[in-house]
Amino acid sequence: MNTVLAGPGLTKKYGSTAALDGVDVEVRERDSLAIMGPSGSGKSTLLHTLAGIIRPDGGTVLLRGQAIDGLSENKLSALRRKRFGFVFQFGQLLPELPAEENVALPLMLEGMPRRQAVRQARRWFAPLGLDGLEQRRPGQLSGGQAQRVAIARALVVEPDVVFADEPTGALDQATSTEVVRLLTSVAREQGAALVMVTHDADVADPMRVVVVTTFDLDEYVYGALRGGACGFLLKDSGPTLLAEAVRAAAAGDSLVSPSVTVRLLKHVTADPKTDVRARTAPPTESLTDRELDVVRLVALGRTNAEIAAELYVSLSTVKTHLSSVQLKLDARNRVEIAAWAWQNGYAQPST
């Protein structure tokens, strides 16, 4: 699939606080990306930067390969109306308009006659379970119904990207799950990419979630991974590891910050009740001594550059060894390599 939206090397500071520090993002057609983390972790800043609402201090935002962050405010506004759709936490529906006109509003703002815009808007009501609610005003709708109207409004312009900023924050758990299911499935059917900010791992379950946070607490890691997150990075992990985590998520794999992985694996292997060795499959082919050196350092949380420096080899040699190890261990990523090392006693510094 083609890349719809990309943000290489994004930075944004508020005073001395770095909200974004070299973030790399890539979203493809029909893809769904959840940006997840606690308040203050920079997730809304990232979404607003990708949507052209905030201009980055560094890096650039590309829509189908064309930079948008250098456009004038008027051109950015026009672009957001025509090529982006937005779903907000509280819907932001106009209370004086019936549901069908709320959905038709983006079309009318682009000059489409009211009658034609409303006719086009009505097509979205049945697919989103809103049949018969066209004439109701927002005050006559439930929270879930109002958010589905907001989803219809976001999709009526057939956007390239739908941005959803905490779209389930005001909803109960059951309604939240249903709204996200609709949002992801309908956006995918329409060929749009979806970028969603949320603090709730449970509602992000249908999506691939990478958590970026400053909170290095075991219970937070466990909660995120139990909730379905496929990546967990500390905010100071750097752009290279973040890019690797996003690529892993896109491929259906997972990646956790090496330092977090080491700590969690120490806990697992230190627990006498956890018989991890019994569950470890032997490699399909014996690892060489140099491969075992690389594996040991991966398990101790070293980056590729640190491994290269410690073993006095080139970075490309480290990558070659890691590729060979992945094949021999049938491991999808370095987290699984580290797990194998800890489970088999290869993670001690003196080994």
XYZ file of C-alpha atoms in Angstrom:
351
model
C 0.000 0.000 0.000
C 1.096 3.576 -0.707
C 2.182 5.942 2.048
C -0.506 8.575 2.630
C 0.953 10.541 5.517
C 4.535 10.779 6.755
C 6.284 12.870 9.376
C 10.055 12.287 9.342
C 12.121 13.852 12.137
C 9.331 15.879 13.754
C 10.310 18.145 16.650
C 8.258 20.610 18.665
C 9.179 22.518 21.804
C 7.121 24.586 24.208
C 9.719 26.639 26.048
C 12.268 24.167 27.376
C 9.855 21.226 27.131
C 10.243 18.921 24.108
C 6.787 17.673 23.140
C 8.212 15.943 20.048
C 11.865 14.978 19.828
C 12.768 13.572 16.411
C 9.593 11.508 15.904
C 9.210 9.554 12.636
C 5.706 8.552 11.534
C 4.431 6.803 8.416
C 0.809 5.857 7.720
C -0.306 3.929 4.650
C -3.630 3.709 2.817
C -6.321 1.906 4.837
C -3.949 1.792 7.809
C -4.919 2.654 11.394
C -2.459 4.142 13.883
C -3.213 4.781 17.554
C -1.075 7.317 19.411
C -1.355 6.357 23.048
C 0.049 7.660 26.318
C -0.776 9.578 29.502
C -1.524 13.298 29.650
C 1.514 15.367 28.760
C 3.269 12.710 26.675
C 2.899 14.694 23.423
C 0.262 12.590 21.677
C -2.127 15.453 20.857
C 0.802 17.604 19.735
C 1.813 14.847 17.310
C -1.722 14.519 15.916
C -2.144 18.298 15.509
C 1.253 18.516 13.817
C 0.370 15.752 11.350
C -2.960 17.469 10.666
C -1.337 20.806 9.854
C -2.875 22.558 12.865
C 0.519 23.030 14.542
C 3.678 23.713 12.555
C 6.690 21.617 13.620
C 9.933 23.276 14.730
C 11.874 20.612 12.817
C 11.126 17.860 10.337
C 8.294 18.004 7.851
C 4.798 16.630 7.238
C 4.178 14.949 3.881
C 0.748 14.200 2.423
C 1.228 11.743 -0.443
C 4.804 12.934 -0.758
C 4.045 16.666 -0.773
C 5.155 18.860 2.150
C 2.233 20.664 3.779
C 3.803 22.406 6.781
C 5.132 25.211 4.569
C 1.714 26.091 3.127
C -0.023 29.363 3.981
C -2.804 29.315 6.585
C -5.450 29.714 3.882
C -4.088 26.790 1.880
C -3.784 24.647 5.010
C -7.394 25.394 5.920
C -8.540 24.415 2.438
C -6.482 21.235 2.576
C -7.958 20.247 5.950
C -11.490 20.758 4.629
C -10.954 18.753 1.462
C -8.486 15.993 2.366
C -8.703 15.508 6.122
C -11.590 14.422 8.310
C -11.765 15.098 12.059
C -13.528 13.382 14.959
C -13.260 15.090 18.345
C -13.859 13.890 21.906
C -17.250 15.571 22.263
C -18.288 15.417 18.606
C -18.351 19.223 18.186
C -21.714 19.037 16.428
C -23.653 22.263 15.903
C -26.675 22.066 18.248
C -28.967 24.143 16.017
C -28.575 21.848 12.989
C -30.180 18.424 12.459
C -27.838 15.447 12.155
C -27.996 15.340 8.358
C -26.932 18.978 8.035
C -24.115 18.477 10.552
C -22.800 15.713 8.306
C -23.326 17.813 5.158
C -21.583 20.883 6.611
C -18.066 20.192 5.173
C -19.581 19.817 1.708
C -21.560 23.050 2.012
C -18.440 24.890 3.203
C -16.835 23.838 -0.094
C -19.704 25.403 -2.038
C -21.945 22.392 -2.681
C -25.658 23.350 -2.757
C -27.464 22.446 0.475
C -29.923 20.017 -1.134
C -27.151 18.075 -2.903
C -24.912 18.077 0.203
C -27.694 16.736 2.437
C -28.552 14.039 -0.104
C -24.904 12.948 -0.135
C -24.714 13.081 3.669
C -27.755 10.815 4.083
C -25.891 7.962 2.402
C -23.770 7.589 5.550
C -26.605 7.139 8.021
C -27.581 3.528 7.319
C -23.990 2.133 7.229
C -23.289 3.748 10.604
C -26.502 2.563 12.248
C -28.138 6.006 12.170
C -31.071 5.251 9.894
C -34.085 7.316 10.943
C -32.056 9.850 12.932
C -31.408 12.289 10.093
C -33.689 15.036 11.485
C -32.651 14.761 15.127
C -30.591 17.507 16.666
C -27.474 16.676 18.732
C -29.362 17.145 22.010
C -31.741 14.357 20.953
C -28.938 11.848 20.319
C -27.127 9.519 22.712
C -23.369 9.915 23.134
C -22.686 6.979 20.844
C -25.108 8.218 18.204
C -23.563 11.706 18.290
C -20.077 10.271 17.750
C -21.308 8.206 14.817
C -22.720 11.402 13.286
C -19.283 12.954 13.817
C -17.677 9.963 12.054
C -20.062 10.420 9.120
C -19.132 14.121 8.944
C -15.430 13.196 8.893
C -15.901 10.693 6.058
C -18.380 12.554 3.866
C -15.606 14.429 2.025
C -13.859 11.096 1.251
C -10.633 12.217 2.972
C -7.137 10.835 2.618
C -6.724 10.794 6.409
C -9.139 10.795 9.348
C -7.804 12.279 12.592
C -9.580 11.267 15.792
C -8.616 13.089 19.003
C -9.827 11.094 22.034
C -13.048 10.139 20.183
C -14.221 7.861 23.022
C -13.181 9.973 26.018
C -16.777 10.885 26.907
C -18.268 7.421 26.274
C -18.743 4.302 28.387
C -16.578 1.245 27.671
C -19.113 -0.704 25.597
C -20.000 2.315 23.461
C -16.306 3.212 23.119
C -15.454 -0.197 21.715
C -18.324 -0.029 19.221
C -17.418 3.497 18.074
C -13.758 2.551 17.485
C -14.798 -0.615 15.641
C -16.999 1.455 13.336
C -14.379 4.144 12.888
C -11.599 1.727 11.940
C -13.715 -0.490 9.695
C -15.506 2.295 7.800
C -12.312 4.317 7.313
C -10.587 1.202 5.950
C -13.496 0.443 3.601
C -13.313 3.996 2.242
C -9.565 3.742 1.658
C -8.726 6.398 4.248
C -5.873 6.214 6.736
C -6.815 6.690 10.394
C -4.707 8.403 13.068
C -6.265 8.287 16.534
C -5.144 9.677 19.876
C -6.302 7.778 22.947
C -5.260 7.111 26.535
C -7.266 3.878 26.711
C -5.508 0.679 25.617
C -8.781 -1.271 25.631
C -10.551 0.865 23.002
C -7.405 0.826 20.863
C -7.484 -2.972 20.730
C -8.566 -3.195 17.049
C -5.581 -1.012 16.157
C -1.816 -1.361 16.340
C -0.685 0.730 19.287
C 2.798 1.947 20.171
C 2.948 3.560 23.631
C 5.498 6.354 24.085
C 5.758 7.549 27.672
C 7.957 8.949 30.430
C 6.370 6.580 32.963
C 8.840 3.706 33.406
C 6.688 1.653 35.775
C 6.153 -2.107 35.571
C 2.416 -1.841 36.140
C 2.078 0.680 33.300
C 4.011 -1.608 30.945
C 1.889 -4.609 31.949
C -1.343 -2.634 31.537
C -0.402 -1.377 28.074
C 0.685 -4.807 26.817
C -2.329 -6.542 28.344
C -4.516 -3.930 26.646
C -3.088 -4.898 23.271
C -0.247 -2.424 22.714
C 2.348 -3.836 20.329
C 5.105 -1.448 21.357
C 6.246 0.296 24.532
C 8.975 2.941 24.365
C 10.345 5.431 26.838
C 10.215 8.994 25.566
C 14.012 9.279 25.542
C 14.451 6.166 23.374
C 15.294 8.284 20.348
C 13.954 8.462 16.782
C 15.724 5.328 15.521
C 14.053 3.028 18.040
C 10.684 4.745 17.550
C 10.919 4.222 13.784
C 11.791 0.553 14.417
C 8.788 0.207 16.733
C 6.408 1.730 14.165
C 7.772 -0.556 11.430
C 7.358 -3.550 13.755
C 3.761 -2.541 14.515
C 3.000 -2.133 10.809
C 4.340 -5.653 10.222
C 2.243 -7.110 13.037
C 5.227 -7.504 15.383
C 6.091 -5.773 18.648
C 8.973 -3.885 20.200
C 9.617 -2.797 23.790
C 12.375 -0.427 24.954
C 15.491 -2.538 25.609
C 15.886 -1.211 29.166
C 12.270 -2.099 29.961
C 12.667 -5.528 28.359
C 15.758 -6.281 30.439
C 14.020 -5.365 33.686
C 10.892 -7.378 32.925
C 12.877 -10.411 31.803
C 14.950 -10.265 34.979
C 11.719 -10.419 36.952
C 10.487 -13.401 34.934
C 13.686 -15.425 35.151
C 14.154 -14.603 38.839
C 10.737 -16.060 39.691
C 11.254 -19.712 40.711
C 7.617 -20.449 39.850
C 8.187 -19.483 36.218
C 9.605 -22.431 34.276
C 10.580 -20.483 31.187
C 13.319 -22.873 30.072
C 10.859 -25.696 29.619
C 8.987 -23.620 27.053
C 12.027 -22.546 25.056
C 12.420 -24.083 21.610
C 16.021 -24.909 20.591
C 17.458 -22.978 17.637
C 17.150 -24.585 14.214
C 20.953 -24.213 13.895
C 23.632 -23.598 16.524
C 24.599 -19.981 17.076
C 28.225 -19.013 16.518
C 30.274 -17.541 19.355
C 30.018 -14.067 17.814
C 26.248 -14.414 17.411
C 26.010 -15.376 21.083
C 28.015 -12.244 21.958
C 25.480 -10.146 20.031
C 22.551 -11.976 21.630
C 23.965 -11.398 25.125
C 24.290 -7.660 24.509
C 20.793 -7.431 23.013
C 19.467 -9.094 26.183
C 21.323 -6.518 28.293
C 19.505 -3.714 26.483
C 22.265 -2.477 24.190
C 21.416 -0.721 20.925
C 22.984 -1.835 17.632
C 25.459 1.053 17.778
C 26.469 0.156 21.336
C 26.925 -3.497 20.361
C 29.129 -2.495 17.419
C 31.297 -0.331 19.676
C 31.604 -2.970 22.390
C 32.512 -5.778 19.984
C 34.700 -3.565 17.736
C 32.715 -4.419 14.610
C 30.773 -2.351 12.098
C 27.082 -1.551 12.462
C 26.307 -3.542 9.310
C 28.050 -6.580 10.824
C 25.830 -6.349 13.898
C 22.729 -6.190 11.682
C 23.957 -9.223 9.725
C 24.454 -11.210 12.934
C 20.998 -10.194 14.182
C 19.364 -11.289 10.935
C 21.105 -14.657 11.196
C 20.069 -15.040 14.843
C 16.442 -14.217 14.015
C 16.400 -16.947 11.384
C 18.005 -19.527 13.658
C 15.739 -18.735 16.626
C 12.636 -18.068 14.515
C 12.413 -14.754 16.404
C 10.378 -11.895 14.976
C 12.352 -9.080 16.609
C 15.054 -8.243 19.174
C 12.589 -8.513 22.062
C 12.142 -12.225 21.312
C 15.916 -12.593 20.932
C 16.366 -11.044 24.386
C 13.708 -13.329 25.837
C 15.495 -16.396 24.431
C 18.804 -15.216 25.911
C 17.358 -14.710 29.364
C 15.507 -18.005 29.260
C 18.692 -19.880 28.335
C 21.208 -18.183 30.611
C 23.011 -16.077 27.993
C 22.137 -12.694 29.520
C 24.822 -12.392 32.171
C 27.465 -9.720 31.528
C 30.280 -12.200 32.170
C 28.876 -14.930 29.910
